[in-house]
CSV table of C-alpha atoms and ligand atoms in Angstrom, one decimal:
chain,number,residue,atom,x,y,z
L,263,MET,CA,12.3,-14.3,-2.0
L,264,ALA,CA,14.3,-11.6,-0.2
L,265,SER,CA,14.9,-9.4,2.8
L,266,VAL,CA,15.1,-5.7,2.2
L,267,GLU,CA,17.2,-3.6,4.4
L,268,PHE,CA,17.7,0.3,4.5
L,269,LYS,CA,20.8,1.7,6.1
L,270,ASN,CA,20.9,5.6,6.8
L,271,LEU,CA,19.1,6.1,3.6
L,272,THR,CA,18.7,9.6,2.5
L,273,LYS,CA,17.2,11.2,-0.6
L,274,VAL,CA,17.1,15.0,-1.1
L,275,TYR,CA,15.7,16.5,-4.1
L,276,ASP,CA,16.8,19.8,-5.9
L,277,GLY,CA,16.1,22.6,-3.7
L,278,ASP,CA,16.8,20.8,-0.6
L,279,ILE,CA,13.5,19.1,-0.5
L,280,VAL,CA,13.7,16.1,1.8
L,281,GLY,CA,12.3,12.8,0.2
L,282,ILE,CA,13.7,10.4,2.6
L,283,SER,CA,15.8,11.1,5.8
L,284,ASN,CA,18.2,8.8,7.4
L,285,LEU,CA,15.9,5.7,7.3
L,286,ASN,CA,17.0,2.5,8.9
L,287,LEU,CA,14.8,-0.5,8.8
L,288,ILE,CA,15.1,-4.3,8.2
L,289,ILE,CA,12.2,-6.0,6.5
L,290,ALA,CA,12.4,-9.9,6.8
L,291,ASP,CA,12.0,-12.2,3.9
L,292,LYS,CA,8.2,-13.0,3.2
L,293,GLU,CA,7.1,-10.0,5.5
L,294,PHE,CA,4.1,-7.7,4.4
L,295,VAL,CA,5.1,-4.3,5.6
L,296,VAL,CA,3.0,-1.1,5.2
L,297,LEU,CA,4.5,2.3,5.3
L,298,LEU,CA,1.8,4.8,6.3
L,299,GLY,CA,1.9,8.5,6.2
L,300,PRO,CA,0.4,11.8,4.9
L,301,SER,CA,0.7,12.9,1.3
L,302,GLY,CA,4.4,14.2,0.8
L,303,CYS,CA,5.9,12.1,3.7
L,304,GLY,CA,8.1,10.3,1.2
L,305,LYS,CA,6.3,6.9,0.4
L,306,SER,CA,6.6,7.2,-3.4
L,307,THR,CA,10.2,8.2,-3.1
L,308,LEU,CA,11.2,5.3,-0.9
L,309,LEU,CA,9.5,2.9,-3.4
L,310,ARG,CA,11.3,4.4,-6.4
L,311,LEU,CA,14.6,4.3,-4.5
L,312,ILE,CA,14.0,0.4,-3.9
L,313,ALA,CA,13.0,0.1,-7.6
L,314,GLY,CA,16.1,1.9,-8.7
L,315,LEU,CA,14.2,4.7,-10.3
L,316,GLU,CA,15.8,7.2,-8.0
L,317,GLU,CA,19.3,7.5,-6.7
L,318,PRO,CA,19.8,8.0,-2.9
L,319,GLU,CA,22.0,10.9,-1.6
L,320,SER,CA,23.6,8.6,0.9
L,321,GLY,CA,22.9,5.4,2.7
L,322,GLU,CA,22.4,1.8,1.3
L,323,ILE,CA,19.6,-0.5,0.1
L,324,VAL,CA,20.1,-4.1,0.6
L,325,ILE,CA,18.1,-6.6,-1.1
L,326,ASP,CA,18.6,-10.3,-0.1
L,327,GLY,CA,22.0,-9.4,1.5
L,328,ASP,CA,23.3,-7.5,-1.4
L,329,VAL,CA,23.7,-3.7,-1.7
L,330,VAL,CA,21.9,-2.7,-4.9
L,331,ASN,CA,22.6,1.0,-5.0
L,332,ASN,CA,24.6,0.5,-8.1
L,333,ILE,CA,22.4,-2.1,-9.8
L,334,PRO,CA,20.4,-0.9,-12.5
L,335,SER,CA,16.5,-0.9,-12.0
L,336,LYS,CA,15.9,-3.7,-14.6
L,337,LYS,CA,18.2,-6.1,-12.7
L,338,ARG,CA,16.8,-5.5,-9.3
L,339,ASN,CA,13.9,-8.0,-9.7
L,340,VAL,CA,11.4,-6.0,-7.9
L,341,ALA,CA,7.9,-5.2,-9.3
L,342,MET,CA,6.0,-2.1,-8.6
L,343,VAL,CA,2.2,-1.8,-8.7
L,344,PHE,CA,0.8,1.9,-9.1
L,345,GLN,CA,-2.4,3.7,-8.3
L,346,ASP,CA,-3.1,4.2,-12.0
L,347,TYR,CA,-2.8,0.9,-13.4
L,348,ALA,CA,-1.0,2.0,-16.7
L,349,LEU,CA,-2.2,-0.7,-18.8
L,350,TYR,CA,-1.6,-0.7,-22.6
L,351,PRO,CA,-5.1,0.1,-24.0
L,352,HIS,CA,-4.6,-1.6,-27.4
L,353,MET,CA,-3.5,-4.8,-25.8
L,354,SER,CA,-5.5,-7.7,-24.5
L,355,VAL,CA,-5.2,-8.8,-21.0
L,356,ARG,CA,-2.8,-11.7,-22.1
L,357,GLU,CA,-0.7,-9.3,-24.1
L,358,ASN,CA,-0.5,-6.9,-21.2
L,359,LEU,CA,0.7,-9.7,-19.0
L,360,THR,CA,3.2,-11.3,-21.4
L,361,PHE,CA,4.7,-8.0,-22.9
L,362,PRO,CA,7.4,-7.7,-20.4
L,363,LEU,CA,8.3,-11.3,-20.6
L,364,LYS,CA,8.6,-11.2,-24.5
L,365,MET,CA,10.9,-8.2,-24.2
L,366,LYS,CA,13.2,-10.5,-22.0
L,367,ASN,CA,13.1,-13.2,-24.8
L,368,ILE,CA,11.6,-15.9,-22.4
L,369,PRO,CA,10.5,-19.0,-24.4
L,370,ARG,CA,6.9,-19.3,-25.5
L,371,GLU,CA,6.1,-22.4,-23.6
L,372,ARG,CA,7.5,-20.9,-20.4
L,373,ILE,CA,5.4,-17.8,-21.0
L,374,ASN,CA,2.2,-19.8,-21.4
L,375,GLU,CA,2.9,-21.6,-18.1
L,376,LEU,CA,3.3,-18.3,-16.3
L,377,VAL,CA,0.2,-16.9,-17.9
L,378,VAL,CA,-1.8,-19.8,-16.6
L,379,LYS,CA,-0.3,-19.6,-13.2
L,380,THR,CA,-0.8,-15.7,-12.9
L,381,ALA,CA,-4.3,-15.9,-14.3
L,382,GLU,CA,-5.1,-18.4,-11.7
L,383,LEU,CA,-3.7,-16.3,-8.9
L,384,THR,CA,-5.5,-13.2,-9.9
L,385,GLY,CA,-8.7,-14.6,-11.1
L,386,LEU,CA,-8.1,-13.5,-14.6
L,387,ALA,CA,-8.5,-16.7,-16.4
L,388,GLU,CA,-11.8,-15.9,-18.1
L,389,LEU,CA,-10.8,-12.3,-19.1
L,390,LEU,CA,-7.4,-13.0,-21.0
L,391,GLU,CA,-8.7,-12.0,-24.4
L,392,ARG,CA,-10.3,-8.8,-23.3
L,393,LYS,CA,-9.0,-5.2,-23.8
L,394,PRO,CA,-8.7,-3.0,-20.7
L,395,LYS,CA,-11.7,-0.9,-21.7
L,396,GLN,CA,-13.8,-4.0,-21.4
L,397,LEU,CA,-12.8,-4.4,-17.8
L,398,SER,CA,-14.1,-3.0,-14.6
L,399,GLY,CA,-11.7,-0.8,-12.4
L,400,GLY,CA,-11.2,-3.8,-10.1
L,401,GLN,CA,-10.5,-6.1,-13.0
L,402,ARG,CA,-7.9,-3.6,-14.4
L,403,GLN,CA,-6.1,-3.4,-11.1
L,404,ARG,CA,-6.1,-7.2,-11.1
L,405,VAL,CA,-4.3,-7.0,-14.5
L,406,ALA,CA,-1.8,-4.6,-13.1
L,407,LEU,CA,-1.2,-7.1,-10.2
L,408,GLY,CA,-0.8,-10.0,-12.6
L,409,ARG,CA,1.7,-8.0,-14.8
L,410,ALA,CA,3.7,-7.5,-11.4
L,411,ILE,CA,3.4,-11.3,-10.4
L,412,ILE,CA,4.2,-12.8,-13.7
L,413,ARG,CA,7.7,-11.4,-13.5
L,414,GLU,CA,8.3,-13.6,-10.3
L,415,PRO,CA,9.9,-10.7,-8.5
L,416,VAL,CA,11.7,-11.1,-5.1
L,417,VAL,CA,10.0,-8.0,-3.7
L,418,PHE,CA,6.7,-6.5,-4.4
L,419,LEU,CA,6.2,-2.7,-4.2
L,420,PHE,CA,2.7,-1.2,-4.0
L,421,ASP,CA,2.2,2.6,-4.2
L,422,GLU,CA,-1.3,3.4,-3.0
L,423,PRO,CA,-2.9,0.8,-5.4
L,424,LEU,CA,-6.3,1.0,-4.3
L,425,SER,CA,-6.9,4.8,-3.8
L,426,ASN,CA,-8.7,5.3,-7.2
L,427,LEU,CA,-11.3,2.4,-6.4
L,428,ASP,CA,-14.7,2.8,-4.6
L,429,PHE,CA,-15.1,1.7,-1.1
L,430,ASN,CA,-16.5,-1.9,-1.6
L,431,LEU,CA,-13.8,-2.6,-4.2
L,432,ARG,CA,-11.0,-1.4,-2.1
L,433,ILE,CA,-12.1,-3.8,0.7
L,434,THR,CA,-12.4,-6.7,-1.9
L,435,LEU,CA,-9.0,-6.2,-3.5
L,436,ARG,CA,-7.3,-5.5,-0.2
L,437,ARG,CA,-8.4,-9.0,0.8
L,438,GLU,CA,-7.2,-10.3,-2.5
L,439,ILE,CA,-3.8,-8.7,-2.0
L,440,ALA,CA,-3.5,-10.2,1.4
L,441,GLU,CA,-4.4,-13.7,0.0
L,442,LEU,CA,-1.9,-13.2,-3.0
L,443,HIS,CA,0.8,-12.5,-0.5
L,444,LYS,CA,-0.1,-15.6,1.6
L,445,ARG,CA,0.1,-17.8,-1.5
L,446,THR,CA,3.3,-16.4,-3.0
L,447,GLY,CA,5.3,-15.5,0.2
L,448,ILE,CA,6.8,-12.6,-1.8
L,449,THR,CA,8.3,-9.9,0.5
L,450,THR,CA,5.9,-6.9,0.2
L,451,ILE,CA,6.2,-3.2,0.7
L,452,TYR,CA,2.9,-1.4,0.5
L,453,VAL,CA,2.6,2.3,1.0
L,454,THR,CA,-0.7,4.2,1.6
L,455,HIS,CA,-2.1,7.3,3.4
L,456,ASP,CA,-5.1,5.2,4.5
L,457,GLN,CA,-4.7,4.1,8.1
L,458,GLN,CA,-7.4,1.5,8.0
L,459,GLU,CA,-5.7,-0.2,4.9
L,460,ALA,CA,-2.5,-0.1,6.9
L,461,LEU,CA,-3.7,-1.8,9.9
L,462,ALA,CA,-5.7,-4.3,7.9
L,463,LEU,CA,-2.8,-5.4,5.7
L,464,GLY,CA,0.4,-5.1,7.4
L,465,ASP,CA,2.3,-7.6,9.5
L,466,ARG,CA,4.1,-4.5,10.5
L,467,VAL,CA,3.3,-0.9,9.9
L,468,GLY,CA,5.8,2.0,9.8
L,469,ILE,CA,4.7,5.5,10.2
L,470,LEU,CA,6.4,8.2,8.1
L,471,LYS,CA,6.6,11.9,8.5
L,472,ASP,CA,8.8,14.4,6.7
L,473,GLY,CA,10.7,11.5,5.2
L,474,LYS,CA,11.5,10.0,8.6
L,475,LEU,CA,10.4,6.7,10.1
L,476,ILE,CA,8.3,7.8,13.3
L,477,GLN,CA,7.3,4.5,14.6
L,478,TYR,CA,7.5,0.9,13.5
L,479,GLY,CA,5.5,-2.0,14.9
L,480,LYS,CA,2.5,-4.4,14.8
L,481,PRO,CA,-0.8,-2.8,13.9
L,482,MET,CA,-2.2,-3.2,17.4
L,483,GLU,CA,1.0,-1.8,19.1
L,484,LEU,CA,0.6,1.4,17.0
L,485,TYR,CA,-2.9,1.8,17.9
L,486,GLU,CA,-2.7,1.1,21.6
L,487,MET,CA,0.8,2.4,22.4
L,488,PRO,CA,1.7,5.1,19.9
L,489,ASP,CA,5.0,6.6,20.7
L,490,ASN,CA,3.8,10.3,20.1
L,491,LEU,CA,0.9,12.5,19.5
L,492,PHE,CA,1.5,12.3,15.7
L,493,VAL,CA,1.0,8.5,15.7
L,494,ALA,CA,-1.8,8.6,18.0
L,495,GLU,CA,-3.8,11.1,15.9
L,496,PHE,CA,-2.9,9.4,12.6
L,497,ILE,CA,-4.1,6.0,13.6
L,498,GLY,CA,-7.6,5.1,14.6
L,499,ASN,CA,-11.1,6.1,13.4
L,500,PRO,CA,-12.7,8.2,14.8
L,501,ARG,CA,-9.6,10.2,15.7
L,502,ILE,CA,-8.3,9.7,19.4
L,503,ASN,CA,-9.7,12.1,22.0
L,504,LEU,CA,-7.2,14.6,23.1
L,505,ILE,CA,-7.6,16.7,26.2
L,506,ASP,CA,-5.1,19.2,27.6
L,507,VAL,CA,-4.4,18.4,31.4
L,508,ASP,CA,-2.0,19.4,34.1
L,509,TYR,CA,0.0,17.2,36.4
L,510,ASN,CA,0.6,18.6,40.0
L,511,ASP,CA,3.3,17.9,42.6
L,512,LYS,CA,1.1,15.4,44.3
L,513,GLY,CA,1.2,13.2,41.3
L,514,GLU,CA,-2.3,14.0,40.3
L,515,LEU,CA,-3.8,14.9,36.8
L,516,VAL,CA,-5.9,18.0,37.0
L,517,ILE,CA,-8.9,18.5,34.8
L,518,ASP,CA,-11.3,21.2,35.3
L,519,ASN,CA,-10.1,21.5,38.9
L,520,GLU,CA,-10.7,17.9,39.7
L,521,ARG,CA,-7.8,15.8,40.7
L,522,PHE,CA,-7.1,12.2,39.8
L,523,PRO,CA,-4.0,10.3,41.0
L,524,VAL,CA,-1.8,8.7,38.2
L,525,GLU,CA,1.5,7.4,38.7
L,526,ILE,CA,3.9,8.6,36.0
L,527,PRO,CA,7.4,7.0,36.0
L,528,ARG,CA,10.1,9.4,37.3
L,529,GLY,CA,12.1,10.6,34.5
L,530,ALA,CA,9.5,10.5,32.0
L,531,LEU,CA,7.9,13.8,33.2
L,532,MET,CA,9.6,16.7,31.6
L,533,SER,CA,6.8,19.1,31.8
L,534,LYS,CA,3.6,19.7,33.9
L,535,GLU,CA,1.7,20.4,30.8
L,536,LEU,CA,0.3,17.2,29.4
L,537,VAL,CA,-2.3,15.9,26.8
L,538,MET,CA,-4.4,13.2,27.6
L,539,GLY,CA,-5.4,10.7,24.9
L,540,ALA,CA,-8.5,8.3,25.1
L,541,ARG,CA,-10.0,6.4,22.3
L,542,ALA,CA,-13.7,6.7,21.4
L,543,HIS,CA,-14.5,3.1,22.4
L,544,ASN,CA,-12.9,3.4,25.8
L,545,MET,CA,-15.0,6.2,27.0
L,546,GLN,CA,-18.3,6.1,29.0
L,547,VAL,CA,-21.1,8.5,29.3
L,548,SER,CA,-23.1,9.1,32.5
L,549,ARG,CA,-25.6,11.7,33.8
L,550,SER,CA,-23.7,12.2,37.1
L,551,ALA,CA,-20.1,12.1,38.4
L,552,THR,CA,-20.0,8.9,40.3
L,553,GLY,CA,-16.8,8.4,42.3
L,554,PHE,CA,-13.3,9.2,41.2
L,555,GLU,CA,-12.0,5.7,40.1
L,556,ARG,CA,-12.4,6.9,36.6
L,557,ILE,CA,-11.1,10.1,35.1
L,558,ILE,CA,-14.2,12.0,34.6
L,559,PHE,CA,-15.3,15.5,33.3
L,560,PRO,CA,-18.3,17.2,31.9
L,561,ALA,CA,-19.1,17.7,28.3
L,562,VAL,CA,-22.1,18.7,26.1
L,563,LEU,CA,-23.5,16.2,23.6
L,564,SER,CA,-23.5,18.0,20.2
L,565,ARG,CA,-24.6,15.2,17.9
L,566,TYR,CA,-24.9,11.5,17.3
L,567,GLU,CA,-24.6,9.3,14.4
L,568,ASN,CA,-26.0,5.9,13.8
L,569,GLN,CA,-23.4,3.6,12.4
L,570,GLY,CA,-25.5,0.4,12.2
L,571,ASP,CA,-23.6,-1.7,14.7
L,572,ALA,CA,-22.7,1.3,16.9
L,573,VAL,CA,-23.4,4.9,17.8
L,574,LEU,CA,-20.9,7.6,17.4
L,575,LEU,CA,-21.6,10.4,20.0
L,576,GLU,CA,-20.0,13.6,19.4
L,577,PHE,CA,-19.3,15.9,22.7
L,578,THR,CA,-17.9,19.4,23.1
L,579,ARG,CA,-15.9,20.6,26.0
L,580,GLY,CA,-14.9,24.3,25.3
L,581,ASN,CA,-13.2,24.1,22.0
L,582,ASN,CA,-12.5,20.4,22.3
L,583,ARG,CA,-14.4,17.9,20.2
L,584,LEU,CA,-14.6,14.5,21.6
L,585,SER,CA,-16.1,11.3,20.4
L,586,VAL,CA,-17.5,8.3,22.1
L,587,LYS,CA,-18.4,5.1,20.5
L,588,ARG,CA,-21.2,2.9,22.2
L,589,SER,CA,-22.6,-0.4,20.9
L,590,SER,CA,-26.0,0.0,22.3
L,591,ILE,CA,-28.4,3.1,21.8
L,592,GLU,CA,-29.0,4.9,24.8
L,593,LYS,CA,-31.4,7.8,25.2
L,594,LEU,CA,-29.4,10.9,25.1
L,595,THR,CA,-30.3,14.4,24.3
L,596,PRO,CA,-28.1,16.7,22.0
L,597,GLY,CA,-27.4,20.0,23.8
L,598,GLU,CA,-27.5,18.4,27.3
L,599,SER,CA,-24.4,18.1,29.5
L,600,TYR,CA,-23.2,14.6,30.4
L,601,TYR,CA,-20.1,13.3,32.2
L,602,LEU,CA,-17.4,11.5,30.1
L,603,SER,CA,-15.1,9.1,31.7
L,604,ALA,CA,-12.2,6.7,31.0
L,605,ASP,CA,-10.5,4.1,33.0
L,606,LYS,CA,-6.9,5.0,34.0
L,607,LYS,CA,-5.6,1.8,32.3
L,608,ASP,CA,-7.2,3.1,28.9
L,609,ILE,CA,-5.7,6.6,28.9
L,610,LEU,CA,-2.3,7.6,27.3
L,611,LEU,CA,-0.5,10.7,28.5
L,612,PHE,CA,1.7,12.8,26.3
L,613,ASP,CA,4.2,15.8,26.9
L,614,ARG,CA,2.3,18.7,25.5
L,615,ARG,CA,5.6,20.3,24.2
L,616,THR,CA,7.4,17.4,22.7
L,617,GLY,CA,4.4,15.2,21.9
L,618,THR,CA,6.2,12.2,23.4
L,619,ARG,CA,4.1,9.5,25.3
L,620,ILE,CA,5.1,9.4,28.8
L,621,TYR,CA,2.4,7.1,30.2
L,622,PRO,CA,1.8,4.2,30.4
I,260,ADP,P1,4.2,10.7,-0.9
I,260,ADP,O1,4.4,9.7,-2.0
I,260,ADP,O2,4.3,10.2,0.4
I,260,ADP,O3,3.0,11.6,-1.2
I,260,ADP,P2,6.7,11.7,-2.2
I,260,ADP,O4,7.7,10.6,-2.0
I,260,ADP,O5,6.1,11.7,-3.6
I,260,ADP,O6,5.5,11.7,-1.1
I,260,ADP,O7,7.4,13.1,-1.9
I,260,ADP,C1,8.1,13.3,-0.9
I,260,ADP,C2,8.7,14.8,-0.9
I,260,ADP,O8,9.6,15.0,-2.0
I,260,ADP,C3,7.6,15.8,-1.1
I,260,ADP,O9,7.8,17.0,-0.6
I,260,ADP,C4,7.7,16.0,-2.7
I,260,ADP,O10,7.1,17.3,-3.0
I,260,ADP,C5,9.0,15.9,-3.0
I,260,ADP,N1,9.3,15.3,-4.3
I,260,ADP,C6,8.9,14.2,-4.9
I,260,ADP,N2,9.3,14.0,-6.1
I,260,ADP,C7,10.1,15.1,-6.3
I,260,ADP,C8,10.8,15.5,-7.5
I,260,ADP,N3,11.0,14.6,-8.6
I,260,ADP,N4,11.5,16.7,-7.4
I,260,ADP,C9,11.4,17.4,-6.3
I,260,ADP,N5,10.7,17.1,-5.3
I,260,ADP,C10,10.1,16.0,-5.2
I,261,MG,MG1,3.0,9.0,-3.4
């Protein structure tokens, strides 16, 4: 068991390519942290730095209170699970699990104990004598998990372990990984580009962009209070609705020449050009503009999509595409104009130039 800390951690590849840029973060013992970001943002680089497969330019990696920068990979006692499970094809599941232990000259009785325990944790007990080609994709990924657990690591690193699997299997294995973490309590750092996976799994989630940590918090904090436009857009499906708005001297938002009083804290307002953000499930549709309690503006329904438990409506407003999620099916006609509205308590406002959230 161990905490993991990064202090001013920086990794630059040849040709000045930024891998990780001045990262500071403390991950507590037993925590499950997900780092989320688009391809190329430095996720694999960070895990490889923790595992000791890359050397940082500067800064420190601290595991369980000890700086590990100069400790070789093999002695760090961290285990990594990859997207492609990299099993030995000619070995049985049992041999795949025990191979790393045999290399370390662990006594046979102890290895047998660990196999029993690992097989139980990963649901592999019935499959121990099979070869990888006799296993499904999900079972193979379980062997990869087992091979990491059996080493009794103090930190678990997951590098997009589910991206190669189909949707249903991803959901199942996601649950199994969460369950495994609950049972073993091993500090886990899991990286992915899939925001739904991140929100579902993480005690805390960090958003990475260009090697930098952009925001770190509980999943719902990131969803409801994104610090900036990048996080607002990256988290949530459908994507958050964003509308350019102006802010006048009277303290009003101006949309399509209609004005709505909104109090923005003094000091936060650097520019009068803002972007309003509103989530699809917080927007309502009506046929007429009724009152100005809510922020309301016209838009044309372009299409709708049944999602079983909800209907996803897509609207256009000039070049803007907006989505609205409703639980009940109303009778609406594509091509017709409606009014979309949001409660003031449900909107976010960002500075258009810097992208920083200024309201609430
Ligand atoms: P992610 O895992 O988030 O997709 P990576 O950590 O693999 O991102 O890569 C981060 C950045 O570092 C990217 O710009 C990538 O091209 C670059 N990079 C990764 N590995 C190397 C390498 N061995 N040599 C040079 N550049 C690399
Ligand atoms: Mg990667």
